[in-house]
JSON list of C-alpha atoms in Angstrom, two decimals:
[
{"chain": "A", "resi": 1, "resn": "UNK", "atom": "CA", "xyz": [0.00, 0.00, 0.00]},
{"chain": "A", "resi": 2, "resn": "UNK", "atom": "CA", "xyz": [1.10, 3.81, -0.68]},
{"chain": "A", "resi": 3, "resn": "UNK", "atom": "CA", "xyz": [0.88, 6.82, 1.40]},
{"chain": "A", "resi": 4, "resn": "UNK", "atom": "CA", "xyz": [1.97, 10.10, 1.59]},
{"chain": "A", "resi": 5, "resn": "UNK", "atom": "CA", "xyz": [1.89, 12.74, 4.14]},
{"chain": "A", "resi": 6, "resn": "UNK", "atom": "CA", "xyz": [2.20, 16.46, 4.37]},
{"chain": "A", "resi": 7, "resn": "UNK", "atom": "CA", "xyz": [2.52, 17.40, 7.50]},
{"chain": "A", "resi": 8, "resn": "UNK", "atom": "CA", "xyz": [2.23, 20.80, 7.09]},
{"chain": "A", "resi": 9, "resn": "UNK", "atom": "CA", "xyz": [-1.74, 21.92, 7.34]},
{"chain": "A", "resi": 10, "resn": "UNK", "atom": "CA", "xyz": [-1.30, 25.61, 6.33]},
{"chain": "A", "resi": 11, "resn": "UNK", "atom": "CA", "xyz": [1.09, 28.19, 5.66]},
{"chain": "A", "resi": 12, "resn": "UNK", "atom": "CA", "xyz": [0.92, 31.43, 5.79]},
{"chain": "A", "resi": 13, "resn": "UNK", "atom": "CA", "xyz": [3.69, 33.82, 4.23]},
{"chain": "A", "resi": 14, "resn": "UNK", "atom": "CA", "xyz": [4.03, 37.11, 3.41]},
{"chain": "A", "resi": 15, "resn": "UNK", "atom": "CA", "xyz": [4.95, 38.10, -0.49]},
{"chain": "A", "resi": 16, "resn": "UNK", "atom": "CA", "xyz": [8.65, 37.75, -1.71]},
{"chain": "A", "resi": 17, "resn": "UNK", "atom": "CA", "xyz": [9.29, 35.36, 0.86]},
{"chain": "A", "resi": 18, "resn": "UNK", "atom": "CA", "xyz": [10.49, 31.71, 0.32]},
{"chain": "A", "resi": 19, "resn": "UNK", "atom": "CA", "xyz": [7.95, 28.67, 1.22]},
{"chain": "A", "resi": 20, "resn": "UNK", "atom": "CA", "xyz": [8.99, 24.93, 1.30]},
{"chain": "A", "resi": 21, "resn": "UNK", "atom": "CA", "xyz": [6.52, 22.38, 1.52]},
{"chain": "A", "resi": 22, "resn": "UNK", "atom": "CA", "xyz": [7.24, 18.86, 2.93]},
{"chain": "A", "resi": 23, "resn": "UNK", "atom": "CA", "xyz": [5.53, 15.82, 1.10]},
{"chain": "A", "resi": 24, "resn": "UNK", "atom": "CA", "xyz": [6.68, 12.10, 2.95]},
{"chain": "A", "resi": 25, "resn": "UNK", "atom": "CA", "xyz": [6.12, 9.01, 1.08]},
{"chain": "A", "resi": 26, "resn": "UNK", "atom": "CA", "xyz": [5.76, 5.40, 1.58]},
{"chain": "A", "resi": 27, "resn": "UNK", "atom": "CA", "xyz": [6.03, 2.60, -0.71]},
{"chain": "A", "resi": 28, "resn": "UNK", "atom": "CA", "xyz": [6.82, -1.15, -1.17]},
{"chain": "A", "resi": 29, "resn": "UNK", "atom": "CA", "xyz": [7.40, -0.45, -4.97]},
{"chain": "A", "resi": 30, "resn": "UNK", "atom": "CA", "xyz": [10.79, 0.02, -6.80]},
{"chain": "A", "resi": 31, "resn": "UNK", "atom": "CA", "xyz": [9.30, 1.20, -9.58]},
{"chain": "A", "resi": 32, "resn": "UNK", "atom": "CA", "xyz": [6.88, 4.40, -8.55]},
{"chain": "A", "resi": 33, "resn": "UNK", "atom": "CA", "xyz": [6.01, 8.30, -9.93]},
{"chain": "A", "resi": 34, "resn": "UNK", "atom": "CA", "xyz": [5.53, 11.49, -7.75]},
{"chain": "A", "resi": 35, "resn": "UNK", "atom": "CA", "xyz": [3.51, 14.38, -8.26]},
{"chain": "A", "resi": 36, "resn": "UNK", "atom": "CA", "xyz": [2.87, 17.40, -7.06]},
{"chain": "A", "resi": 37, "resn": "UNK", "atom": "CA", "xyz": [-0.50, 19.64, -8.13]},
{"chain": "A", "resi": 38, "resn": "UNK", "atom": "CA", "xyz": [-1.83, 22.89, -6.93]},
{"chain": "A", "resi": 39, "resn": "UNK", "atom": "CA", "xyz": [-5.35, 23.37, -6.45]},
{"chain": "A", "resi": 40, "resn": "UNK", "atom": "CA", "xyz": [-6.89, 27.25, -7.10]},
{"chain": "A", "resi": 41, "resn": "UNK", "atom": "CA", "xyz": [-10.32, 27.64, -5.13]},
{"chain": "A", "resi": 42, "resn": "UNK", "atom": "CA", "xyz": [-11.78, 27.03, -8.93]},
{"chain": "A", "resi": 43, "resn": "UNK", "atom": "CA", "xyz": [-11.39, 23.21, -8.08]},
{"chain": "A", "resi": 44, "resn": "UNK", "atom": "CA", "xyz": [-9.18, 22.06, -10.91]},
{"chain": "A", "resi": 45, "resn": "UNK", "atom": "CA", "xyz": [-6.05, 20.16, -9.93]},
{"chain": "A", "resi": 46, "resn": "UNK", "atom": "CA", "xyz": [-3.14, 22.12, -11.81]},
{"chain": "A", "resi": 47, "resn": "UNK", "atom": "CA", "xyz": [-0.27, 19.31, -12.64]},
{"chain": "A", "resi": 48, "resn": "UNK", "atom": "CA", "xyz": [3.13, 20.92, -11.80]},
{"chain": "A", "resi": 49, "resn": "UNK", "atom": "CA", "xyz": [5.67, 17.96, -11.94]},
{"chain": "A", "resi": 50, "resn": "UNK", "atom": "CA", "xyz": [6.18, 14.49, -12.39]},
{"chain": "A", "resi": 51, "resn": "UNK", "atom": "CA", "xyz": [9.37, 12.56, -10.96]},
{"chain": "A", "resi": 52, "resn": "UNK", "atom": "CA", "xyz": [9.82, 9.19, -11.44]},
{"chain": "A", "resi": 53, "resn": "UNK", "atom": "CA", "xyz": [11.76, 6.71, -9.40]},
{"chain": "A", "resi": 54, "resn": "UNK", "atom": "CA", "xyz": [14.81, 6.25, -10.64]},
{"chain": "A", "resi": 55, "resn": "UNK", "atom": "CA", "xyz": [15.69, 10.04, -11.06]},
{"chain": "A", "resi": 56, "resn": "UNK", "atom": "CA", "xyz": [17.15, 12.10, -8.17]},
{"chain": "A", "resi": 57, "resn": "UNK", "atom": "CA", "xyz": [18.23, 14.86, -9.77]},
{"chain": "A", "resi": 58, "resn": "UNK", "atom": "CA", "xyz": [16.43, 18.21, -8.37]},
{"chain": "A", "resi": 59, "resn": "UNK", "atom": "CA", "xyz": [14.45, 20.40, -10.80]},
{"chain": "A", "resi": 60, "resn": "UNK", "atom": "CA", "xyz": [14.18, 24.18, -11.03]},
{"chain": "A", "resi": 61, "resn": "UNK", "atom": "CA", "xyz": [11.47, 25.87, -13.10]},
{"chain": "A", "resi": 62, "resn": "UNK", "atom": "CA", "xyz": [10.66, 29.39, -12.29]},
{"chain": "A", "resi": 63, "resn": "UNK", "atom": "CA", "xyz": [10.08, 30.00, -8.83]},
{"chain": "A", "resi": 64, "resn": "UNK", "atom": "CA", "xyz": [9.80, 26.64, -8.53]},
{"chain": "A", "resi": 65, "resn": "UNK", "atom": "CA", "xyz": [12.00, 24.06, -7.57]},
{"chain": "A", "resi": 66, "resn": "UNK", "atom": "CA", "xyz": [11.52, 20.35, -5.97]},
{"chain": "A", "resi": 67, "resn": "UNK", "atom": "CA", "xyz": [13.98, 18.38, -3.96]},
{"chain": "A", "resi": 68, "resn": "UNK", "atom": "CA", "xyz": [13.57, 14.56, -4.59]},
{"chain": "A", "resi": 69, "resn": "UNK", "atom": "CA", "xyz": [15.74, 12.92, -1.77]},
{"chain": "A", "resi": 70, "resn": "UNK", "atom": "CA", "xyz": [15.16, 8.75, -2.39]},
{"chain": "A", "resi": 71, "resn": "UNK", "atom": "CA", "xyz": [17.12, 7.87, 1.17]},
{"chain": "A", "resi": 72, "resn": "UNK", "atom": "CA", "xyz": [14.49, 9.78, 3.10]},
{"chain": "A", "resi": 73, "resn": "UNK", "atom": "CA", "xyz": [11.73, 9.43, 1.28]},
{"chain": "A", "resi": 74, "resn": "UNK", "atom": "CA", "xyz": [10.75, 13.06, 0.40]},
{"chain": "A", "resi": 75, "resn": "UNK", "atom": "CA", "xyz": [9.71, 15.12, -2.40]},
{"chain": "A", "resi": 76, "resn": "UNK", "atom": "CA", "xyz": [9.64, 18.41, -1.17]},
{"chain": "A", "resi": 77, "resn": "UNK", "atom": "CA", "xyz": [8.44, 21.37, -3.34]},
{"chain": "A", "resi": 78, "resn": "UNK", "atom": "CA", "xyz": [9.90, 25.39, -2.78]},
{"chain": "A", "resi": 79, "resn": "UNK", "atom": "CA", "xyz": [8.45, 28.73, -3.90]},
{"chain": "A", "resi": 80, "resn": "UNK", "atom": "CA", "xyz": [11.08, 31.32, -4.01]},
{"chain": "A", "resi": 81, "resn": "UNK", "atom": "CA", "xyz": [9.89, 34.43, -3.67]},
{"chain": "A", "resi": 82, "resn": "UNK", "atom": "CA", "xyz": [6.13, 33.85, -3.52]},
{"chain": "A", "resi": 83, "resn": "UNK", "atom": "CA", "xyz": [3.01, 35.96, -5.23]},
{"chain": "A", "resi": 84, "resn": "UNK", "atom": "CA", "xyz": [-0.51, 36.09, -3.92]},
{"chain": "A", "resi": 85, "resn": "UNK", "atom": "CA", "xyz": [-1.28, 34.27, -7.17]},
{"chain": "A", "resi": 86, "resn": "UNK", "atom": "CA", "xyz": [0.46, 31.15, -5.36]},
{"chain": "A", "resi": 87, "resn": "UNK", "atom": "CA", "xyz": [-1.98, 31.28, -2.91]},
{"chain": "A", "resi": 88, "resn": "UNK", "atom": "CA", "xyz": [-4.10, 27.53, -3.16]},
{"chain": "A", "resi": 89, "resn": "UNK", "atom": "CA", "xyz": [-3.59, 24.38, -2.26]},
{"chain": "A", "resi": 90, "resn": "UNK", "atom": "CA", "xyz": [-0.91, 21.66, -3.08]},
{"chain": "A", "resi": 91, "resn": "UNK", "atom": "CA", "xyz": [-1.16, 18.49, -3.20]},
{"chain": "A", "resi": 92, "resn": "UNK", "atom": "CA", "xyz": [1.59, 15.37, -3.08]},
{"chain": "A", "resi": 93, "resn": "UNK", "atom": "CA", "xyz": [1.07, 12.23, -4.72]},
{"chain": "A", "resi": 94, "resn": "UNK", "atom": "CA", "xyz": [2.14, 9.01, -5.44]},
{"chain": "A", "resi": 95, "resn": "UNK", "atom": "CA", "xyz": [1.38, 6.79, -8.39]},
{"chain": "A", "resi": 96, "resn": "UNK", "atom": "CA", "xyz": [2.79, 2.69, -8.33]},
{"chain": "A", "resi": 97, "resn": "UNK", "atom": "CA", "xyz": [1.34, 0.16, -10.64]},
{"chain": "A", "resi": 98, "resn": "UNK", "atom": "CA", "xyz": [-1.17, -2.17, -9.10]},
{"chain": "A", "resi": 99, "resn": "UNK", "atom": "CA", "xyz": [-2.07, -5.77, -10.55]},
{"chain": "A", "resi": 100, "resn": "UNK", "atom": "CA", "xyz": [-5.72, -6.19, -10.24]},
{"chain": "A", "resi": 101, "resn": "UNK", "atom": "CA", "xyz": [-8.04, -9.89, -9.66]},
{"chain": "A", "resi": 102, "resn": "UNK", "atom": "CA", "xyz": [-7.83, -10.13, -13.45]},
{"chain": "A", "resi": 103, "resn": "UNK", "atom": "CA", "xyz": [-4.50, -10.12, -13.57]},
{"chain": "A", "resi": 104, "resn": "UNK", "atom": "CA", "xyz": [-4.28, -6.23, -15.62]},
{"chain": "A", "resi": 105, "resn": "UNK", "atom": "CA", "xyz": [-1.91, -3.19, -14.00]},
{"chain": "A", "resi": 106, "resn": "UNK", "atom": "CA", "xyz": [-3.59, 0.01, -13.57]},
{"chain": "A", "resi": 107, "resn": "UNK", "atom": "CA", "xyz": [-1.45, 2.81, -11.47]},
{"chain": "A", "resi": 108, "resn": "UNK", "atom": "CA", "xyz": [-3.81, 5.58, -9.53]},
{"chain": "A", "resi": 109, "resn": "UNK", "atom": "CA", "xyz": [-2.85, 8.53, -7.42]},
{"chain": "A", "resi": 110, "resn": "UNK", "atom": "CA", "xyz": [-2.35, 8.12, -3.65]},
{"chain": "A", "resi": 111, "resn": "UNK", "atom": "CA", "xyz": [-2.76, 12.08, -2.61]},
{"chain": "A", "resi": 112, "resn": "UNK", "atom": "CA", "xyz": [-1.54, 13.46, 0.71]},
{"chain": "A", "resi": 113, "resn": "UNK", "atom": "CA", "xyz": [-3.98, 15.76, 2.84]},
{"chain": "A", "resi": 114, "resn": "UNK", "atom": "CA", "xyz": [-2.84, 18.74, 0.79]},
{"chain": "A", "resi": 115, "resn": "UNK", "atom": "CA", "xyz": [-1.30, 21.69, 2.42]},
{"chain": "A", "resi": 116, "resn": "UNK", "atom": "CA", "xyz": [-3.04, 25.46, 2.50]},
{"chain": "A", "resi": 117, "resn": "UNK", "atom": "CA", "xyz": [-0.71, 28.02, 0.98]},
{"chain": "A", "resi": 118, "resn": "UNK", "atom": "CA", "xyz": [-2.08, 31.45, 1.46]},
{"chain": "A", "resi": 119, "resn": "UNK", "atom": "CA", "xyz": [0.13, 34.42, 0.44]},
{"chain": "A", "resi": 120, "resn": "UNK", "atom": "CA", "xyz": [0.00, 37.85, 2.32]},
{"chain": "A", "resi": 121, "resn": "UNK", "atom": "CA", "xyz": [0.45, 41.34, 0.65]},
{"chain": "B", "resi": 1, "resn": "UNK", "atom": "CA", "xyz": [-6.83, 24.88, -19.46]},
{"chain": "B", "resi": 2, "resn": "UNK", "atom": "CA", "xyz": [-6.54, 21.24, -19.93]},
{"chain": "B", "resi": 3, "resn": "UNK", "atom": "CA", "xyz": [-9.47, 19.82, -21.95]},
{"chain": "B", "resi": 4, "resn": "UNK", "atom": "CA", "xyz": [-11.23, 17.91, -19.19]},
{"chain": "B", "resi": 5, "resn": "UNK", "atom": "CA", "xyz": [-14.20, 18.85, -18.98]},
{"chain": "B", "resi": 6, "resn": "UNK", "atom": "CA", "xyz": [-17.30, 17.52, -16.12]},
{"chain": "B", "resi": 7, "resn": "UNK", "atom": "CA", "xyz": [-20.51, 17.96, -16.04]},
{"chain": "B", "resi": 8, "resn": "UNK", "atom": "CA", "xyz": [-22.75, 19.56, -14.12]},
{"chain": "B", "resi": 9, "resn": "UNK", "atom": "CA", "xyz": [-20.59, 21.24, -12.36]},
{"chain": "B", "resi": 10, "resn": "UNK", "atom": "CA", "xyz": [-22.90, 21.96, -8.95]},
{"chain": "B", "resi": 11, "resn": "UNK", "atom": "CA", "xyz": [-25.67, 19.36, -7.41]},
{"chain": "B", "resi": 12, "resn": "UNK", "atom": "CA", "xyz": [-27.67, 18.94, -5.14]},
{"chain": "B", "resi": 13, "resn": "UNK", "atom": "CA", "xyz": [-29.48, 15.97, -4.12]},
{"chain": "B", "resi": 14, "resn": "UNK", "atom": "CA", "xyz": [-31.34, 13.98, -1.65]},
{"chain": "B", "resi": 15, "resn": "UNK", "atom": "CA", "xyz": [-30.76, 10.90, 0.28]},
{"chain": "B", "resi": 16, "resn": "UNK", "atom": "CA", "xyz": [-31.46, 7.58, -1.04]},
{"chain": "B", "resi": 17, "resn": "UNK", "atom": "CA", "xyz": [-31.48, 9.26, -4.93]},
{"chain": "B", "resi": 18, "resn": "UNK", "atom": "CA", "xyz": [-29.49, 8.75, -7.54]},
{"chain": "B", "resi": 19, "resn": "UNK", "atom": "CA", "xyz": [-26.79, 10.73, -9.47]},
{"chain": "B", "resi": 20, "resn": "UNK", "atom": "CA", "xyz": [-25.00, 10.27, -12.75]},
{"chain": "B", "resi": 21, "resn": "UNK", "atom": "CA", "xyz": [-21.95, 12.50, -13.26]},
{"chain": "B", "resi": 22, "resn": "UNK", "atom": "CA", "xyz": [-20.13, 13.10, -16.78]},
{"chain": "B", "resi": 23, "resn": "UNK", "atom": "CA", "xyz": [-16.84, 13.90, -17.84]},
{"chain": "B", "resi": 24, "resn": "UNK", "atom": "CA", "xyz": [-14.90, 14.06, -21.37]},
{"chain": "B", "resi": 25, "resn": "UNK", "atom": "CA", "xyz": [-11.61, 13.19, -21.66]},
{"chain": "B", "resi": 26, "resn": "UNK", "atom": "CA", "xyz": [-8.74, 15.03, -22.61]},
{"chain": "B", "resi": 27, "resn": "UNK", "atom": "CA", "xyz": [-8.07, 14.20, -26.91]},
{"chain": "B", "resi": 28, "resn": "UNK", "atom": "CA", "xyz": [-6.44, 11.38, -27.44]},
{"chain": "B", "resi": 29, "resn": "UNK", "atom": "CA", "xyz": [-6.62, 9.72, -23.77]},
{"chain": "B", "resi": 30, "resn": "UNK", "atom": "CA", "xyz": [-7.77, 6.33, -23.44]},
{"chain": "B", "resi": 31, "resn": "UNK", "atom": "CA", "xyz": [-7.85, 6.23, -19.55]},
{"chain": "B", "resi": 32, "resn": "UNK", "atom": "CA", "xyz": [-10.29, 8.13, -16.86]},
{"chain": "B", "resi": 33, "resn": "UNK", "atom": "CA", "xyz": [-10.07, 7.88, -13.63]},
{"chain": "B", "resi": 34, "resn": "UNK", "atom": "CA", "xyz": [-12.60, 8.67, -11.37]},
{"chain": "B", "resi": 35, "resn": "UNK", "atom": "CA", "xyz": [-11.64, 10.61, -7.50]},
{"chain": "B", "resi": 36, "resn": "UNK", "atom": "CA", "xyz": [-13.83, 11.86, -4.48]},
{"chain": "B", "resi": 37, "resn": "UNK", "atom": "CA", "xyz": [-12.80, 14.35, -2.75]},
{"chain": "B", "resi": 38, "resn": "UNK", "atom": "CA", "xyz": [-14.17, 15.15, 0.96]},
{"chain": "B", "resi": 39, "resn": "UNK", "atom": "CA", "xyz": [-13.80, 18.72, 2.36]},
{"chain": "B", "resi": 40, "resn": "UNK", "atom": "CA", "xyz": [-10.33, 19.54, 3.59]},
{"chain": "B", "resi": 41, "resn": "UNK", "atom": "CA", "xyz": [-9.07, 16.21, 2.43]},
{"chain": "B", "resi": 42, "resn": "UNK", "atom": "CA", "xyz": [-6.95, 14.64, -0.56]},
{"chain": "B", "resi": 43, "resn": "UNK", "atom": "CA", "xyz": [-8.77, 13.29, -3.38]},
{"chain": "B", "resi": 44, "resn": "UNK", "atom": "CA", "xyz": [-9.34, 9.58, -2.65]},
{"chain": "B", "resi": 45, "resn": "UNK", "atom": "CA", "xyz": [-9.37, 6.96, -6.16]},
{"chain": "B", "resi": 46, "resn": "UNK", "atom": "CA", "xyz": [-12.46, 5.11, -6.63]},
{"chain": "B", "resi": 47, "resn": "UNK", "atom": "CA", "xyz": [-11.94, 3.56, -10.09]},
{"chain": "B", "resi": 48, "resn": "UNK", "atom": "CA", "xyz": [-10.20, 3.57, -13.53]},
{"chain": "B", "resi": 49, "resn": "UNK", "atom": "CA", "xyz": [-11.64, 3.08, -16.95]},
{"chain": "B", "resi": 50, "resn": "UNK", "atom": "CA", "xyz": [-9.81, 1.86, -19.37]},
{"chain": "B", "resi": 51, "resn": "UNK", "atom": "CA", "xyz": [-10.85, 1.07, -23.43]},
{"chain": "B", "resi": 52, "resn": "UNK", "atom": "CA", "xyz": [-14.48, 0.72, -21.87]},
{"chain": "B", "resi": 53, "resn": "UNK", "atom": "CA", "xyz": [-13.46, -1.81, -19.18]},
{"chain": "B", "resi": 54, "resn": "UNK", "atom": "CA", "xyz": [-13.14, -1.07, -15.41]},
{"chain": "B", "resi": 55, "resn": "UNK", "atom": "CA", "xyz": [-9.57, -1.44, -14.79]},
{"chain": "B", "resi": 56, "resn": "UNK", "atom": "CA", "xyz": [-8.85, -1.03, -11.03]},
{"chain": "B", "resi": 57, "resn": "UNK", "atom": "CA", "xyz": [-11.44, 0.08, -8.04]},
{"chain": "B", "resi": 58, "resn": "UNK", "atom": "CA", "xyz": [-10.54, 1.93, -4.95]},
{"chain": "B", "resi": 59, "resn": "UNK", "atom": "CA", "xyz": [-12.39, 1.12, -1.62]},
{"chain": "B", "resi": 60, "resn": "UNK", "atom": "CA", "xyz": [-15.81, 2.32, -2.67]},
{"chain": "B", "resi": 61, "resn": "UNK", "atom": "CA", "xyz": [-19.10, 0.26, -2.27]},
{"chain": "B", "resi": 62, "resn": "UNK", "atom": "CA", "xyz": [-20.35, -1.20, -5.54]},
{"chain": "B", "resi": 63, "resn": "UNK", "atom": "CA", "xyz": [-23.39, 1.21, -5.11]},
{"chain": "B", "resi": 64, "resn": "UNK", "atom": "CA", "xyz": [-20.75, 3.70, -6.87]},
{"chain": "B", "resi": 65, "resn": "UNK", "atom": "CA", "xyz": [-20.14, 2.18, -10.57]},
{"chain": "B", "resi": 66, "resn": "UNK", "atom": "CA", "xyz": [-19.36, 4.06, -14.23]},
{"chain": "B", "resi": 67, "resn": "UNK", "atom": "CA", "xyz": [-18.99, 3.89, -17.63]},
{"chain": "B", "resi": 68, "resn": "UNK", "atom": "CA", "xyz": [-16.63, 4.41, -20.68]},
{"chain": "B", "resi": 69, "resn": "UNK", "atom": "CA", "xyz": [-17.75, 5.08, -24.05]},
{"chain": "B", "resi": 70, "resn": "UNK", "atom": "CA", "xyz": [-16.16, 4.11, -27.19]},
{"chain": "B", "resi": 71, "resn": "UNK", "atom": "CA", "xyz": [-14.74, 8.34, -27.76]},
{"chain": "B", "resi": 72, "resn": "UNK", "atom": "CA", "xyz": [-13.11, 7.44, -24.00]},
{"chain": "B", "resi": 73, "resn": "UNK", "atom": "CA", "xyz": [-15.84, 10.07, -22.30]},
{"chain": "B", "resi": 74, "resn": "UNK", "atom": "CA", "xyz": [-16.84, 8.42, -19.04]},
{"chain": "B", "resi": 75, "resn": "UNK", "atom": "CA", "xyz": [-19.75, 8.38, -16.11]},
{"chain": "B", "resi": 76, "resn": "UNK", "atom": "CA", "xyz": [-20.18, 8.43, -13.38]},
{"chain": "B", "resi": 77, "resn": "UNK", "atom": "CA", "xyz": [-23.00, 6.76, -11.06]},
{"chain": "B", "resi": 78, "resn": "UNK", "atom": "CA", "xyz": [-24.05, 6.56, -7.53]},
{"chain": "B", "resi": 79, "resn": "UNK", "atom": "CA", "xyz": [-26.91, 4.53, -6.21]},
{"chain": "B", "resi": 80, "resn": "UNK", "atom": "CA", "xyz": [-28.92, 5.16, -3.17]},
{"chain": "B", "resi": 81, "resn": "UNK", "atom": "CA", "xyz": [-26.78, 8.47, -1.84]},
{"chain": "B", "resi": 82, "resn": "UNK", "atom": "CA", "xyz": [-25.73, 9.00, 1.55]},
{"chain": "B", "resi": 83, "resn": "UNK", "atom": "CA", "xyz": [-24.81, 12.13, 3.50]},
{"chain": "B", "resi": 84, "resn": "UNK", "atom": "CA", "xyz": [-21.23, 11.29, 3.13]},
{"chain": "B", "resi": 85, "resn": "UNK", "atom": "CA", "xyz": [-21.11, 10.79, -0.21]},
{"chain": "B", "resi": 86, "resn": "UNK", "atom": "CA", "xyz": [-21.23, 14.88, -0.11]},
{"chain": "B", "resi": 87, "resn": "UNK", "atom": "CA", "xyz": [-18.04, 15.74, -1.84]},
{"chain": "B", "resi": 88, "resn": "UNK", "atom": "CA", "xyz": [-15.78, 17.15, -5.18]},
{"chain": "B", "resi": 89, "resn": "UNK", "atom": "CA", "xyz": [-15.81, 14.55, -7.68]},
{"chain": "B", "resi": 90, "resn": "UNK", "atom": "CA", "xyz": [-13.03, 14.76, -10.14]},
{"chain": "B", "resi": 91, "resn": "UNK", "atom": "CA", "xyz": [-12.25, 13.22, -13.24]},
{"chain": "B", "resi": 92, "resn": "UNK", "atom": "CA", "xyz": [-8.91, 12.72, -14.39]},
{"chain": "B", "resi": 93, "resn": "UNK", "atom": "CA", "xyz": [-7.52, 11.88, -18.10]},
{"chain": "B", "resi": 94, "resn": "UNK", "atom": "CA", "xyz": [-4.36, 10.16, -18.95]},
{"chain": "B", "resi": 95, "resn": "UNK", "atom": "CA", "xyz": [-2.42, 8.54, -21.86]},
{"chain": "B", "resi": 96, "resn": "UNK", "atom": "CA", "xyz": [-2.45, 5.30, -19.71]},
{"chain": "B", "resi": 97, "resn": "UNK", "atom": "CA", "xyz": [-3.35, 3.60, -17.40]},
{"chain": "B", "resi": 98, "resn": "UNK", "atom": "CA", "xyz": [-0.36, 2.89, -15.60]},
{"chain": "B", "resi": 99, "resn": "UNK", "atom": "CA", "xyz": [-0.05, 6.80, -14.80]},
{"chain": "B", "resi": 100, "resn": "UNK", "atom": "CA", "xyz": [3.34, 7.40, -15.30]},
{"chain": "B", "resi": 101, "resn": "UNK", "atom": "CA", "xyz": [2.67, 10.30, -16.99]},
{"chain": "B", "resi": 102, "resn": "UNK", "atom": "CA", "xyz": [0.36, 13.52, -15.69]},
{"chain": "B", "resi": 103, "resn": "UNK", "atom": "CA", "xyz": [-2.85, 13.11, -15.55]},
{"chain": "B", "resi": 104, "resn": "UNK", "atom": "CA", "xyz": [-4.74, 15.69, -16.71]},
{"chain": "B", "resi": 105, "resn": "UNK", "atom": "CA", "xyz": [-8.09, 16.74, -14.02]},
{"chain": "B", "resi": 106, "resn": "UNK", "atom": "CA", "xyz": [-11.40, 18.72, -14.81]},
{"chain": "B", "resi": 107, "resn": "UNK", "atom": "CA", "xyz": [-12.81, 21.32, -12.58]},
{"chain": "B", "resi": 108, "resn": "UNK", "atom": "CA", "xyz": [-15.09, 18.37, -10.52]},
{"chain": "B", "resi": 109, "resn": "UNK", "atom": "CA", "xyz": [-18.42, 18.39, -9.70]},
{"chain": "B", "resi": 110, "resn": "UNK", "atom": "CA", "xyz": [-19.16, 19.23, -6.45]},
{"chain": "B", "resi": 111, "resn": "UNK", "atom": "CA", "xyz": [-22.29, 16.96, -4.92]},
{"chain": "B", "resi": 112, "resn": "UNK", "atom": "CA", "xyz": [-24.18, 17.85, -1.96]},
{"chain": "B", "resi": 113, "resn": "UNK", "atom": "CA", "xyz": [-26.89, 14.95, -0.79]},
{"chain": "B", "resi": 114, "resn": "UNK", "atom": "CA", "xyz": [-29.71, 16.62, 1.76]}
]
């Protein structure tokens, strides 16, 4: 079974400043993909990145960079210098490929609880 | 914007109805997936579709079933509604359905059951 935690309910900040948020995973699976997605109060989950298993190496884009660490089991995600436009919530997950009855894989998202970012003026 | 589109997007119904909830996939997907999500919480799988088959199912009661059609759009159904089935359903689109790749979501549906 998969899970992933972010123990971080909410976060405040105030504009321009950095904000890291923590996303802990758990797997039995050698083979798995992480995700993070943001979540505007419109209700659409915004994909931001995609990190697969096998590939530590830490990606910048933007203001945006993640830190994929395989020995601790974190993906954690940073906004440097954050906007009010940041402001939503973010969500973690996990996808590993599951064999079901019938003998077919299918993969599906394990999300964490999501944390609040809100961004202060 | 990402091509995912759901239908309706607000509801309201009562207990013990029924609901069906739609969703087109993103062009050339052949996989939707189907999530609930309760207030406050992570969106929680309850089943994948894939070339008109169900391919995997969450934890969900069989009261909650769907459909694929042959252009990949999908339903959603749930029998005899509770209270707690109150919540944002999304539907998410994907070139596979191992999801190693993003998976694209529509804006949900968000149910309320009186």
């Amino acid at each position: 079974a998969q899970k992933v935690t972010q123990a971080q309910t909410e976060i405040s900040v105030v504009e321009k400043e950095d904000v890291t948020l923590d996303c802990v995973y758990e797997t039995r699976d050698t083979t798995y993909y992480l995700f993070w997605y943001k979540q505007p109060p419109s209700g659409e989950l915004v994909f931001l990145i995609r990190r697969n298993s096998f590939d530590e190496q830490n990606e910048i884009s933007g203001r945006y960079s993640w830190n994929f660490q395989k020995s601790t089991s974190s993906f954690n995600f940073t906004i440097t210098a954050s906007q009010v436009v940041d402001s939503a919530v973010y969500f973690c997950a996990l996808s590993a490929v599951t064999t079901n009855a019938g003998g077919t894989s299918y993969g599906k998202l394990t999300f964490g609880q999501g944390t609040i970012l809100t961004v202060h003026p | 914007e990402t091509g995912v589109t759901q239908s309706p997007t607000h509801l309201i119904k009562t207990r013990g109805q029924q609901v069906t909830l739609r969703c087109s996939s993103q062009s050339g997907h052949n996989t939707v997936s189907w999530y609930q999500q309760a207030l406050g919480q992570g969106p929680q799988f309850i089943f994948q579709y894939y070339r008109e088959e169900e391919n995997g199912r969450g934890n969900f009661p069989p009261r909650f079933s769907g459909l694929q059609f042959p252009n990949y759009s999908s339903e959603l159904n749930v029998n005899a509604l509770e209270l707690d089935d109150s919540a944002l359903y999304l539907c998410a689109s994907s070139l596979n359905r191992r999801m190693n790749t993003e998976a694209f979501f529509g804006q949900g549906t968000r149910l309320t059951v009186v």
